[in-house]
mmCIF file of C-alpha atoms in Angstrom:
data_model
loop_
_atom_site.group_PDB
_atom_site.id
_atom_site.type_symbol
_atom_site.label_atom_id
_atom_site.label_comp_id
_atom_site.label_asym_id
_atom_site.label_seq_id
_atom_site.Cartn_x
_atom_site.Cartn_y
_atom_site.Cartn_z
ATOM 1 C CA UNK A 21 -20.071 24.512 -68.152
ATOM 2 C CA UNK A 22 -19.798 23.013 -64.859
ATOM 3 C CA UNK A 23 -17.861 20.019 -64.182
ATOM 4 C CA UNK A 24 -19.549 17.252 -62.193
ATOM 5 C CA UNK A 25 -17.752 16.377 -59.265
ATOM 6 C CA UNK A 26 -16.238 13.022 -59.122
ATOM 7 C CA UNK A 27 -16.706 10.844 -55.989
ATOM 8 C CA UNK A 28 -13.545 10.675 -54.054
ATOM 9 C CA UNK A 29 -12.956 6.635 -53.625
ATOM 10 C CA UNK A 30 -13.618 5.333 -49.888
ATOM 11 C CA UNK A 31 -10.084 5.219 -47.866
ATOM 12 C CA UNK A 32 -9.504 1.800 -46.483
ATOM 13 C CA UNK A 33 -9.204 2.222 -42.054
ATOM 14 C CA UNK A 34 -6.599 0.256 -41.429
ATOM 15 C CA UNK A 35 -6.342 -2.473 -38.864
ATOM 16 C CA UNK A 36 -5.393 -2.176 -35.473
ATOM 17 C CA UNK A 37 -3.987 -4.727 -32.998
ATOM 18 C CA UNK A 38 -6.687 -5.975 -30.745
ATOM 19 C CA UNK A 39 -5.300 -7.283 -26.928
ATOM 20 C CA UNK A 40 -7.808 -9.529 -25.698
ATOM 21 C CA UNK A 41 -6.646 -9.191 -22.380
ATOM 22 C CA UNK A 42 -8.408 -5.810 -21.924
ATOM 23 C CA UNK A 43 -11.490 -4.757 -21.659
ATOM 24 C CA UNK A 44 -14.158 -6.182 -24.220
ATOM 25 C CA UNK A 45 -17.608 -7.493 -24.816
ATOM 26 C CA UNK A 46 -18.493 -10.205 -23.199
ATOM 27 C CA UNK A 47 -20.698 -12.933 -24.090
ATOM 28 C CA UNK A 48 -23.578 -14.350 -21.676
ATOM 29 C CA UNK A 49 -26.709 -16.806 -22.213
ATOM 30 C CA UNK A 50 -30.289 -15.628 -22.975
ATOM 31 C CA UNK A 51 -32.872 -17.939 -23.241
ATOM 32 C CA UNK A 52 -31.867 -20.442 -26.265
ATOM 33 C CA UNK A 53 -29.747 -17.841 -27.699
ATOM 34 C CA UNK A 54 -26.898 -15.715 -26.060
ATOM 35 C CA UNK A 55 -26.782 -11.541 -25.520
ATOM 36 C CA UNK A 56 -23.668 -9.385 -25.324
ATOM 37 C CA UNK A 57 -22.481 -6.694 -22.832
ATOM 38 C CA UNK A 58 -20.453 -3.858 -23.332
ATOM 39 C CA UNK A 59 -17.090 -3.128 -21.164
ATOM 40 C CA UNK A 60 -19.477 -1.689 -18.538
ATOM 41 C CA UNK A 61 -21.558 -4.558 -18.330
ATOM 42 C CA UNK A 62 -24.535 -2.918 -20.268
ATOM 43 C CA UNK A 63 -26.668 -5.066 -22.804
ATOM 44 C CA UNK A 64 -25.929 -3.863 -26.297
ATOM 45 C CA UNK A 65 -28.667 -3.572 -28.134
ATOM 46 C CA UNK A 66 -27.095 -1.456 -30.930
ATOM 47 C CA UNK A 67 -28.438 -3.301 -34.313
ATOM 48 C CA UNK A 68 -25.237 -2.407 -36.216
ATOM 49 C CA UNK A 69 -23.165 -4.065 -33.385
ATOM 50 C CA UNK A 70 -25.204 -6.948 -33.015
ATOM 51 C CA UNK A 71 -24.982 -7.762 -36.860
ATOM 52 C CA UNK A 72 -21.218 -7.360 -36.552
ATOM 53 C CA UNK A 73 -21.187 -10.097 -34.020
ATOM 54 C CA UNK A 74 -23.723 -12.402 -35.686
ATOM 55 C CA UNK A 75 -21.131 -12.242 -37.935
ATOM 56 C CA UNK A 76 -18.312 -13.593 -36.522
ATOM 57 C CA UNK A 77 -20.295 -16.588 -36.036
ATOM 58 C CA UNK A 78 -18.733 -17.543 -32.612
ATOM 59 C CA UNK A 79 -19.188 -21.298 -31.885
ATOM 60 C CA UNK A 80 -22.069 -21.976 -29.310
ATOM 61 C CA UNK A 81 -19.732 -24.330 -26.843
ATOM 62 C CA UNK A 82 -16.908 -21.350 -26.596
ATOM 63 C CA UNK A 83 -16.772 -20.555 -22.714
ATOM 64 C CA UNK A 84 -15.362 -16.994 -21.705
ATOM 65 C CA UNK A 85 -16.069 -15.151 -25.064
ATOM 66 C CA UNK A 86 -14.126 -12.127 -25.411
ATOM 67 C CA UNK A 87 -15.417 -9.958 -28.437
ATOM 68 C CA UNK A 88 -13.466 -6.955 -30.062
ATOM 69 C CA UNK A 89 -14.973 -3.313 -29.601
ATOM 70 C CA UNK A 90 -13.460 -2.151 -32.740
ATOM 71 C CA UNK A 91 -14.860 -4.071 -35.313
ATOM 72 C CA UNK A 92 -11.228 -3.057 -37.347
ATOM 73 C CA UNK A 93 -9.093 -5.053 -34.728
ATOM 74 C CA UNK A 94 -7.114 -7.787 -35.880
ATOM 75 C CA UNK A 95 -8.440 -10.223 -32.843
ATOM 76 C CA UNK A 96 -12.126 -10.237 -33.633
ATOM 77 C CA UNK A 97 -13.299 -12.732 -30.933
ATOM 78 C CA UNK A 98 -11.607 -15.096 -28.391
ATOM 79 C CA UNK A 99 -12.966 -18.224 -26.074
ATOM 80 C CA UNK A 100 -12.346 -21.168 -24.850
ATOM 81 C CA UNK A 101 -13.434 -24.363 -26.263
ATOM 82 C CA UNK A 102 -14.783 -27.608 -24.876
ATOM 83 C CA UNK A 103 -11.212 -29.296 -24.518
ATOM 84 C CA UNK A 104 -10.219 -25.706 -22.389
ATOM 85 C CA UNK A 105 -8.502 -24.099 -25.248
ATOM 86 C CA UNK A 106 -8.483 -20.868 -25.916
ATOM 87 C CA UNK A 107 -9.450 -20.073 -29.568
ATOM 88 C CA UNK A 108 -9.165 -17.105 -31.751
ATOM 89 C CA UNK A 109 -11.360 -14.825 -34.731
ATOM 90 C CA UNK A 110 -9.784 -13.198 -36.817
ATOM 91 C CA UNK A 111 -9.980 -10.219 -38.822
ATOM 92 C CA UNK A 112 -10.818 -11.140 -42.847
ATOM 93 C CA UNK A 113 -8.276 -8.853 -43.821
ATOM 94 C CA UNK A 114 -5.694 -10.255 -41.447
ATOM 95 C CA UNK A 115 -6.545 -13.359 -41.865
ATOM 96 C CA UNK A 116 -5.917 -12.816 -46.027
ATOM 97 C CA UNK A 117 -2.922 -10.730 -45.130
ATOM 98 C CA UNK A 118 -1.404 -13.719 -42.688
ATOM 99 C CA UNK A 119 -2.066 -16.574 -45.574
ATOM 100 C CA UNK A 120 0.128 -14.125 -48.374
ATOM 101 C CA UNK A 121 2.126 -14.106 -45.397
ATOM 102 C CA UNK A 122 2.078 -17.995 -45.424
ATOM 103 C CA UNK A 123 2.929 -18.454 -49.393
ATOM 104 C CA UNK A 124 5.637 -16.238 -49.441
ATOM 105 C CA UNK A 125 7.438 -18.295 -46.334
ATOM 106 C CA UNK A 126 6.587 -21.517 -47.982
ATOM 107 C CA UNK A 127 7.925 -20.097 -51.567
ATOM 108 C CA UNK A 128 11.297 -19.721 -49.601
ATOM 109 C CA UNK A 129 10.925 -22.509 -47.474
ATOM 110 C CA UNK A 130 10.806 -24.324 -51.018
ATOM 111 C CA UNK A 131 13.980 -22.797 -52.294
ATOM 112 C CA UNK A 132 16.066 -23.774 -49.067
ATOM 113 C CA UNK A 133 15.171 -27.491 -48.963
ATOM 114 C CA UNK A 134 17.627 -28.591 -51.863
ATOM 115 C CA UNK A 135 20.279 -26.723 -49.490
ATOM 116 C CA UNK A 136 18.590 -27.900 -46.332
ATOM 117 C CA UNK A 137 18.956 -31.822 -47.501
ATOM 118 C CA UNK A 138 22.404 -31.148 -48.704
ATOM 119 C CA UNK A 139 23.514 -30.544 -44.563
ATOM 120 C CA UNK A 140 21.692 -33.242 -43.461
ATOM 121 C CA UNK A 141 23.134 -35.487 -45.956
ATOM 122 C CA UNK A 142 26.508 -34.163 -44.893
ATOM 123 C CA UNK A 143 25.648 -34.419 -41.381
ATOM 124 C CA UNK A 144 24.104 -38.173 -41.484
ATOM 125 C CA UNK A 145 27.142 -38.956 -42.800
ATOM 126 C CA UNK A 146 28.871 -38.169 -39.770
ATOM 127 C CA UNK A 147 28.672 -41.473 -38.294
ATOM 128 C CA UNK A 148 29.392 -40.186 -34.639
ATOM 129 C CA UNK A 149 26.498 -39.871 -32.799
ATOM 130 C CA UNK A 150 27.098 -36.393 -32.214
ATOM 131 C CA UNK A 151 24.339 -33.790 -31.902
ATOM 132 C CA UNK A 152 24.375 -32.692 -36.003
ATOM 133 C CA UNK A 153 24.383 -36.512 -36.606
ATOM 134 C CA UNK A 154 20.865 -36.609 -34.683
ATOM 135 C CA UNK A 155 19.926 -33.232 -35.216
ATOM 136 C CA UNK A 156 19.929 -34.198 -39.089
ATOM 137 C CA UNK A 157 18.397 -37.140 -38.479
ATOM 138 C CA UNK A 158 15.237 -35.587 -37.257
ATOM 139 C CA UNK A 159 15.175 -33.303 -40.389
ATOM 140 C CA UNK A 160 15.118 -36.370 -42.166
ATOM 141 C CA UNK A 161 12.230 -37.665 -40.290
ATOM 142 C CA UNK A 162 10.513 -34.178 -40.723
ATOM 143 C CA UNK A 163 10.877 -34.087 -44.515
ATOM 144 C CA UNK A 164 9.915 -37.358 -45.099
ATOM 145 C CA UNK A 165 7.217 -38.054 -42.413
ATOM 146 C CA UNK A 166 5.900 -34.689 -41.411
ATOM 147 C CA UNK A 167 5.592 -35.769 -38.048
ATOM 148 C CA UNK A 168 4.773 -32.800 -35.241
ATOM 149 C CA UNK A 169 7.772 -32.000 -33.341
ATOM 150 C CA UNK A 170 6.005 -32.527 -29.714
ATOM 151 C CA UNK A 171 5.749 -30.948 -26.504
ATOM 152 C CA UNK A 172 8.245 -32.221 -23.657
ATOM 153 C CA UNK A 173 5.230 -30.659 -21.394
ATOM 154 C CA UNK A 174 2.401 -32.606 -23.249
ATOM 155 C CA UNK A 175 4.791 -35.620 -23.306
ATOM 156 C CA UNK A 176 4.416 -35.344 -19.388
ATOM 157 C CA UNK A 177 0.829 -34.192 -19.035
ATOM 158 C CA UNK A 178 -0.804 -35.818 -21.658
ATOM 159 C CA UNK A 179 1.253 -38.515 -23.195
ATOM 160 C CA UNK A 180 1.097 -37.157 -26.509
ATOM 161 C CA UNK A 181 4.106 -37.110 -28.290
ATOM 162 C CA UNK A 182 6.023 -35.598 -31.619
ATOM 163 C CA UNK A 183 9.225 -36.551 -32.472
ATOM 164 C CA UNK A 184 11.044 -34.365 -30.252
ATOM 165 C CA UNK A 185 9.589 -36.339 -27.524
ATOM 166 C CA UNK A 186 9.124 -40.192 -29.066
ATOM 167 C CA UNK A 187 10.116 -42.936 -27.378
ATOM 168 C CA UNK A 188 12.716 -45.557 -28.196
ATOM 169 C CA UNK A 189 9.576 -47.965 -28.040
ATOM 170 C CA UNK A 190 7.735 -46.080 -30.471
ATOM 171 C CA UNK A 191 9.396 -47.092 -33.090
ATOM 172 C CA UNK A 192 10.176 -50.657 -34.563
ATOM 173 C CA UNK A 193 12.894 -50.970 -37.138
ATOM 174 C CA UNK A 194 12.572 -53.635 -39.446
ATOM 175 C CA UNK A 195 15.528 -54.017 -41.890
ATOM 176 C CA UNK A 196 15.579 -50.334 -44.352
ATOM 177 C CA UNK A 197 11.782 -49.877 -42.717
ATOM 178 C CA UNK A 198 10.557 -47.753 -39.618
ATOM 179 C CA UNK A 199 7.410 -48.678 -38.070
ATOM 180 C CA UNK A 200 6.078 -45.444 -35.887
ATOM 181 C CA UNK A 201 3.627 -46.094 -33.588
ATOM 182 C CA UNK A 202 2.365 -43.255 -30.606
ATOM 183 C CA UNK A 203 -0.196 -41.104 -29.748
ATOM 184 C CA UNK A 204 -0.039 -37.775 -31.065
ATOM 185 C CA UNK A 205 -1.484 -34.295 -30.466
ATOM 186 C CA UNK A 206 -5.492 -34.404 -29.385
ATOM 187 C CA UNK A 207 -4.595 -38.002 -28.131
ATOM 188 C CA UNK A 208 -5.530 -39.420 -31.522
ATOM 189 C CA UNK A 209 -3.336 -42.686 -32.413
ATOM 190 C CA UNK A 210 -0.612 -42.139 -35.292
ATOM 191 C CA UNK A 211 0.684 -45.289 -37.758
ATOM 192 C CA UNK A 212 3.378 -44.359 -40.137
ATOM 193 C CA UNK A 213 6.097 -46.352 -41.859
ATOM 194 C CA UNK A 214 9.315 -44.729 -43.291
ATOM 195 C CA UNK A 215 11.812 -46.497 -46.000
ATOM 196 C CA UNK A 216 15.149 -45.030 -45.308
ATOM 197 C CA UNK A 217 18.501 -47.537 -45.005
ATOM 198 C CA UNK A 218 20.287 -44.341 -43.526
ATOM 199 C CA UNK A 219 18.062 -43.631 -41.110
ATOM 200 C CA UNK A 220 16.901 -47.392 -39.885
ATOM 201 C CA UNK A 221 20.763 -47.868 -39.613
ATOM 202 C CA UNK A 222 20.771 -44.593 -36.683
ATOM 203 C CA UNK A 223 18.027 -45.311 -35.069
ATOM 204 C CA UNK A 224 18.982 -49.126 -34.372
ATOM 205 C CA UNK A 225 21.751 -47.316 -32.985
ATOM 206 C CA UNK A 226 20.147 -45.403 -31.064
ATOM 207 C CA UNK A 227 17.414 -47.974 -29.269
ATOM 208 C CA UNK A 228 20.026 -50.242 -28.295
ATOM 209 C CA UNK A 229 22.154 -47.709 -26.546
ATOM 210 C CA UNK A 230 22.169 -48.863 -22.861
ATOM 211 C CA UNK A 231 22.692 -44.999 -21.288
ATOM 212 C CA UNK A 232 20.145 -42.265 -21.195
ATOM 213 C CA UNK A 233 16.403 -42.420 -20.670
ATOM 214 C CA UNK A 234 13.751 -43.617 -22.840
ATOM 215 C CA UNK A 235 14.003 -40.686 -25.623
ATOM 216 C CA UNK A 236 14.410 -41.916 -28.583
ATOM 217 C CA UNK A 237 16.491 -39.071 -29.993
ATOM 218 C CA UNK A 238 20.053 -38.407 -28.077
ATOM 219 C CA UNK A 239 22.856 -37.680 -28.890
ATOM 220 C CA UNK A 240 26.302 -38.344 -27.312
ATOM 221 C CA UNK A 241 28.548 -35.214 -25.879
ATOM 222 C CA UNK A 242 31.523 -35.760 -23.704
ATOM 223 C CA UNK A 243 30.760 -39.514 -23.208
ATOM 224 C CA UNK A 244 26.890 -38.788 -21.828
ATOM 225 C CA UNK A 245 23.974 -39.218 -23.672
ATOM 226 C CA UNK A 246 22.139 -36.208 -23.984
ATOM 227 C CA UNK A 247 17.886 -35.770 -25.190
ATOM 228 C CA UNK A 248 17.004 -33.602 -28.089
ATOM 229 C CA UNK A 249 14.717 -31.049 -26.990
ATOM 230 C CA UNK A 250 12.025 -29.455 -29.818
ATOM 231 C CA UNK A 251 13.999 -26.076 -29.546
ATOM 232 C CA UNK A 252 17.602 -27.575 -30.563
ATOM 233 C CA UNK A 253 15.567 -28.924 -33.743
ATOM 234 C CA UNK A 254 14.595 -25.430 -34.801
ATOM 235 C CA UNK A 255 17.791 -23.918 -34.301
ATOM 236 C CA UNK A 256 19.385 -26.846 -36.262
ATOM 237 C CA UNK A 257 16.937 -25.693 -39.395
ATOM 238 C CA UNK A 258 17.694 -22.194 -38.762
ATOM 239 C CA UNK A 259 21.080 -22.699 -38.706
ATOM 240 C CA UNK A 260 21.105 -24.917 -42.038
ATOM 241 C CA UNK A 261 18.677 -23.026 -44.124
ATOM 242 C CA UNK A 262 19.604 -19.429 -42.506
ATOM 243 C CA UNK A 263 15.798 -18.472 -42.317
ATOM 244 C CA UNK A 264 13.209 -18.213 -40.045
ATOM 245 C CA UNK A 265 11.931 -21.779 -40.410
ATOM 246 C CA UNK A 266 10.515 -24.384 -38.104
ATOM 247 C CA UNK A 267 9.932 -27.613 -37.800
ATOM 248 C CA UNK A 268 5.885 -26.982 -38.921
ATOM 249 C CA UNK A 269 6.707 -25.264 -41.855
ATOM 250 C CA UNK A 270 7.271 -29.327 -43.209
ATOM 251 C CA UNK A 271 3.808 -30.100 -42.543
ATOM 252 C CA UNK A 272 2.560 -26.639 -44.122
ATOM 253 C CA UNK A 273 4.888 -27.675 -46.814
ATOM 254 C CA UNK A 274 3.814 -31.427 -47.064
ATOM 255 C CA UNK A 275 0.055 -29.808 -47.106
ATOM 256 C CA UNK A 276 1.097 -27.932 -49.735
ATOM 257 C CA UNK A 277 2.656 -30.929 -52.150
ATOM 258 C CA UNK A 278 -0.399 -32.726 -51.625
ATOM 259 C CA UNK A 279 -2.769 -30.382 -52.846
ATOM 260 C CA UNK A 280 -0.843 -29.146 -55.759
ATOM 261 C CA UNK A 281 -0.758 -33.224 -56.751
ATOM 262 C CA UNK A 282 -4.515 -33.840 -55.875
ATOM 263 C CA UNK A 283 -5.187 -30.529 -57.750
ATOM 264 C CA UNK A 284 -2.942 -31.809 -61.012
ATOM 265 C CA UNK A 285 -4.507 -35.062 -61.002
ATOM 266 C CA UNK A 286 -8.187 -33.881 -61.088
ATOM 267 C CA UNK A 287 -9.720 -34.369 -64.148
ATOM 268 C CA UNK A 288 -12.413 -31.906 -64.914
ATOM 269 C CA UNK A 289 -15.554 -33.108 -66.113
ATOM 270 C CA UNK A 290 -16.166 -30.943 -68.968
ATOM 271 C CA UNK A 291 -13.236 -28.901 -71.155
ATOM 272 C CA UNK A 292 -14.396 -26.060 -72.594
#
């Protein structure tokens, strides 16, 4: 008796890494709609290739639209939106790959805070002005406000600021209280208030010191006031938590905390 062959199960292609700087389709108008060339300038006109970038569902206002020729790359699409940034598609399967990727760095993230608040504590404590003193006083700030750490070039270009680059006039300190007021990435206007005693105590401190610029993070070395820059924040949480962490991985972790508390205070409408 013969024995019916069993279909062999479909091998997964792997992804490859897509460099939008070479050669791609490109995207050009077409009436009301748009049409896409290949590398050679060509119209493509290939149904399966057009569906593929239907797909992606590139926004209309991207400018400059660099499209993938392998539809298994991990940069699908590229352009440039209407504030002149250049934007990225992704792969699904990156894209799910990159968000495991995500969890597990915030499940360790989450077991290094008790350790990471442990130096700063030791490190507020200080009382010297020095650069761990400050250093831990902005991972204060960025566990309990998750501000953006800031660009020293937007800071100059746009006058948008994080708390690498906040001024001493950003901030008003009003007894254990600190009043944050600046404009922050995209130009959009950021209000915050912070109860700390430890913290209002520094930063008094550090407004009324009569050397330096206008920063309102320094710290003193040698007798000379010296700015914190967004990279000597990093390395201070690298150095504390001995991972790979940053000073965003507090707002992907403050995300995170308020989801899991929205999500455990949702009622559902029916139990079954």
């Amino acid at each position: 008796m013969a024995v019916a062959e069993l279909p062999q199960p479909t091998r997964r292609r792997r992804l490859r890494r897509s460099d939008p700087s070479s050669a791609g389709f490109a995207r050009r108008r077409c009436g009301k709609g748009f049409m896409y060339l290949d590398e050679q300038g060509g119209r493509i006109t290939d149904p399966e290739i057009v569906a593929r970038i239907a797909g992606l569902v590139i926004p209309p206002a991207w400018r400059l639209v660099w499209v993938s020729p392998d539809p298994f790359g991990h940069i699908q699409a590229t352009g440039f939106d209407e504030a002149g940034r250049k934007q990225y598609l992704y792969h699904p399967r990156w894209r799910e790959r990159r968000d495991q990727q995500k969890f597990d760095d915030m499940v360790r993230f989450a077991r290094a805070l008790p350790g990471l608040r442990a130096v700063v504590d030791h490190d507020l404590a200080l009382g010297d002005l020095s650069r761990e003193q400050v250093l831990a006083c902005a991972a204060r700030l960025l566990d309990r406000g998750f501000f953006r750490i800031g660009s020293e070039q937007y800071a100059v270009t746009n006058e948008t600021y994080g708390l690498a680059t906040m001024l001493k006039s950003h901030v008003v300190v009003r007894g254990e209280t600190l009043a944050f007021d600046y404009i922050a990435k995209e130009s959009k206007r950021r209000v915050q208030a912070i109860v700390d005693p430890e913290i209002a105590a520094l930063m008094t401190t550090l407004k009324r010191r009569r050397g330096g610029g206008p920063e309102l993070l320094a710290y003193k070395r040698d007798g000379h006031w010296c700015d914190v820059r967004s990279p000597d924040i990093n390395a201070y949480l690298k150095a504390a938590t001995s991972l790979d962490v940053s000073a965003k991985d507090f707002r992907t972790w403050g995300a995170t905390v308020l989801a899991a508390v929205a999500l455990a205070v949702t009622q559902p409408e029916h139990l079954s």
